[in-house]
């Protein structure tokens, strides 16, 4: 195979996409609202990729992704990733994310501390937001300090971290309400 290939495949949550090279999986795209939007996202991020029959490595990844989205616990350890364009710090974050057990979560701060960069929680958040290996690298298990679960990455499509965690049986603290996000807490009024 020369260059990069991609394929669109069916899952329990819709049609996902996968991009690969001769080295390994380059990216996983979760479904957008419509398949054409999923394809557009792939083209926007990987314009050089051509639709092809999946490589054996990509097939292994697809099988695991399909299983995970049906609620099983797949083993992605034999799936090769092409992290050639991924910065070193991000790779370390992704390696750590892969060690988080199914159904558990960690915060950005906990990962930064574990990596010996305790002041780098924002950098961890940025790495998680740029994770091209959605589901293979379970970045949805990494949350803000408040366990807020509704952030999305460019590869996440329309599915939220909350839904992915629910598939694993994790129960993070409920997401913030509109009032918590938009309105500051006012001090109680003093009776007059």
C-alpha positions as a printed NumPy array, in Angstrom:
array([[  0.   ,   0.   ,   0.   ],
       [  1.254,   3.451,  -0.871],
       [  0.114,   6.472,   1.168],
       [ -2.873,   6.362,   3.47 ],
       [ -6.151,   4.527,   3.186],
       [ -9.46 ,   4.966,   4.912],
       [-12.651,   2.99 ,   5.354],
       [-16.113,   3.693,   6.719],
       [-17.695,   0.96 ,   8.845],
       [-20.892,   0.258,  10.78 ],
       [-21.08 ,   0.304,  14.573],
       [-23.829,   0.384,  17.18 ],
       [-23.622,   4.206,  17.272],
       [-23.396,   4.848,  13.524],
       [-20.872,   4.759,  10.692],
       [-17.328,   5.38 ,  11.908],
       [-14.184,   5.94 ,   9.881],
       [-10.613,   4.756,  10.19 ],
       [ -7.467,   6.046,   8.487],
       [ -4.288,   3.981,   8.277],
       [ -0.823,   3.894,   6.757],
       [  1.636,   1.07 ,   6.214],
       [  2.877,   1.741,   9.776],
       [ -0.475,   1.578,  11.572],
       [ -3.735,   3.314,  12.385],
       [ -3.427,   7.071,  11.843],
       [ -6.87 ,   8.104,  13.098],
       [-10.317,   6.923,  14.104],
       [-13.328,   9.099,  13.339],
       [-16.49 ,   8.574,  15.345],
       [-19.748,   9.184,  13.494],
       [-21.058,  12.611,  12.699],
       [-24.818,  13.155,  12.385],
       [-24.642,  12.006,   8.742],
       [-22.165,   9.701,   6.995],
       [-21.292,  12.427,   4.489],
       [-20.187,  14.606,   7.416],
       [-17.996,  11.789,   8.73 ],
       [-16.386,  11.508,   5.295],
       [-15.93 ,  15.301,   5.111],
       [-14.177,  15.284,   8.484],
       [-11.804,  12.565,   7.288],
       [-11.09 ,  14.467,   4.06 ],
       [-10.503,  17.704,   5.999],
       [ -8.021,  16.077,   8.38 ],
       [ -6.463,  13.555,   5.959],
       [ -6.913,  14.809,   2.374],
       [ -4.304,  12.367,   1.08 ],
       [ -6.21 ,   9.257,   2.261],
       [ -8.04 ,   7.137,  -0.322],
       [-10.934,   4.782,   0.363],
       [ -9.658,   1.201,   0.314],
       [-10.261,  -2.206,   1.776],
       [ -8.879,  -2.12 ,   5.356],
       [ -5.419,  -3.499,   6.042],
       [ -5.198,  -6.426,   8.486],
       [ -4.175,  -4.018,  11.239],
       [ -7.109,  -1.696,  10.439],
       [ -9.476,  -4.704,  10.409],
       [ -8.242,  -5.654,  13.883],
       [ -8.891,  -2.093,  15.07 ],
       [-12.345,  -2.024,  13.451],
       [-13.286,  -5.317,  15.11 ],
       [-12.252,  -3.924,  18.507],
       [-14.085,  -0.618,  17.982],
       [-17.283,  -2.38 ,  16.912],
       [-17.07 ,  -4.613,  19.989],
       [-16.356,  -1.735,  22.357],
       [-19.36 ,   0.209,  21.055],
       [-21.523,  -2.876,  21.705],
       [-20.319,  -2.933,  25.318],
       [-17.551,  -5.539,  25.172],
       [-13.99 ,  -5.063,  26.444],
       [-11.703,  -5.421,  23.409],
       [ -7.933,  -5.717,  23.587],
       [ -6.247,  -3.156,  21.337],
       [ -2.695,  -4.154,  22.353],
       [ -2.045,  -5.804,  18.973],
       [ -3.23 ,  -2.774,  16.968],
       [ -0.284,  -0.794,  15.592],
       [ -0.6  ,   2.987,  15.657],
       [  1.141,   5.419,  13.319],
       [  2.1  ,   8.157,  15.772],
       [  4.675,   9.718,  13.462],
       [  2.974,  13.11 ,  13.508],
       [  2.115,  13.052,  17.214],
       [  4.239,  15.2  ,  19.58 ],
       [  6.222,  13.322,  22.239],
       [  4.279,  14.693,  25.228],
       [  0.994,  13.702,  23.6  ],
       [  2.33 ,  10.17 ,  23.051],
       [  3.146,   9.923,  26.75 ],
       [ -0.381,  11.072,  27.612],
       [ -1.878,   8.487,  25.23 ],
       [  0.301,   5.713,  26.641],
       [ -0.875,   6.607,  30.127],
       [ -4.529,   6.797,  29.022],
       [ -4.204,   3.215,  27.748],
       [ -3.356,   2.068,  31.294],
       [ -6.597,   3.412,  32.797],
       [ -8.806,   0.397,  33.528],
       [-12.195,   0.039,  31.867],
       [-14.865,   1.818,  33.887],
       [-12.354,   4.082,  35.67 ],
       [-11.499,   7.698,  34.984],
       [ -8.618,  10.061,  35.709],
       [ -8.399,  13.829,  35.67 ],
       [ -6.05 ,  15.93 ,  33.573],
       [ -4.214,  16.869,  36.771],
       [ -3.792,  13.235,  37.857],
       [ -2.243,  12.34 ,  34.509],
       [  0.051,  15.376,  34.538],
       [  1.215,  14.43 ,  38.029],
       [  1.744,  10.785,  37.025],
       [  3.866,  11.944,  34.073],
       [  6.032,  14.068,  36.38 ],
       [  4.635,  17.316,  34.998],
       [  2.233,  18.316,  37.767],
       [  1.747,  21.837,  36.38 ],
       [  0.854,  20.559,  32.919],
       [ -2.842,  19.733,  33.348],
       [ -3.689,  22.17 ,  30.526],
       [ -1.159,  20.433,  28.255],
       [ -2.732,  17.07 ,  29.097],
       [ -6.161,  18.509,  28.236],
       [ -4.8  ,  19.758,  24.9  ],
       [ -3.273,  16.342,  24.132],
       [ -6.537,  14.572,  24.969],
       [ -8.475,  17.004,  22.764],
       [ -6.161,  16.172,  19.842],
       [ -6.204,  12.377,  20.263],
       [ -6.479,  10.947,  16.739],
       [ -6.802,   7.363,  17.995],
       [-10.321,   7.653,  19.463],
       [-11.41 ,   4.525,  21.366],
       [ -8.122,   2.699,  20.695],
       [ -6.562,   5.232,  23.057],
       [ -9.407,   5.699,  25.577],
       [ -9.156,   9.462,  26.038],
       [-12.804,   9.52 ,  27.076],
       [-11.605,   8.126,  30.429],
       [ -9.752,  11.393,  31.089],
       [-11.878,  14.188,  32.531],
       [-11.668,  17.686,  33.976],
       [-11.221,  17.976,  37.724],
       [-15.001,  18.277,  38.095],
       [-15.518,  15.105,  36.007],
       [-17.262,  17.182,  33.333],
       [-17.894,  14.765,  30.45 ],
       [-19.257,  16.726,  27.509],
       [-16.111,  18.001,  25.768],
       [-15.49 ,  16.753,  22.238],
       [-12.425,  16.341,  20.064],
       [-12.185,  16.754,  16.287],
       [-12.444,  12.968,  15.946],
       [-15.341,  12.457,  18.379],
       [-18.24 ,  13.192,  16.064],
       [-21.551,  13.567,  17.859],
       [-20.894,  11.112,  20.696],
       [-19.951,  12.444,  24.127],
       [-17.509,  11.13 ,  26.709],
       [-20.502,  10.531,  28.971],
       [-22.025,   8.066,  26.502],
       [-18.718,   6.24 ,  25.983],
       [-18.187,   5.972,  29.745],
       [-21.727,   4.692,  30.181],
       [-20.918,   1.851,  27.776],
       [-18.134,   0.849,  30.183],
       [-20.283,   1.205,  33.281],
       [-18.374,   4.248,  34.597],
       [-20.377,   6.8  ,  36.537],
       [-18.624,  10.167,  36.604],
       [-20.256,  13.037,  38.403],
       [-23.179,  14.305,  36.352],
       [-22.291,  16.964,  33.828],
       [-22.769,  20.624,  34.609],
       [-26.182,  22.103,  34.048],
       [-26.78 ,  25.174,  31.918],
       [-27.04 ,  27.269,  35.084],
       [-23.69 ,  26.008,  36.399],
       [-21.987,  26.822,  33.106],
       [-23.527,  30.208,  32.358],
       [-24.485,  31.741,  35.69 ],
       [-22.153,  32.428,  38.605],
       [-23.389,  31.501,  42.028],
       [-24.774,  34.619,  43.67 ],
       [-24.267,  35.172,  47.388],
       [-27.427,  34.831,  49.473],
       [-29.393,  38.024,  49.95 ],
       [-29.279,  39.666,  53.307],
       [-32.818,  40.188,  54.667],
       [-33.76 ,  43.865,  54.986]])
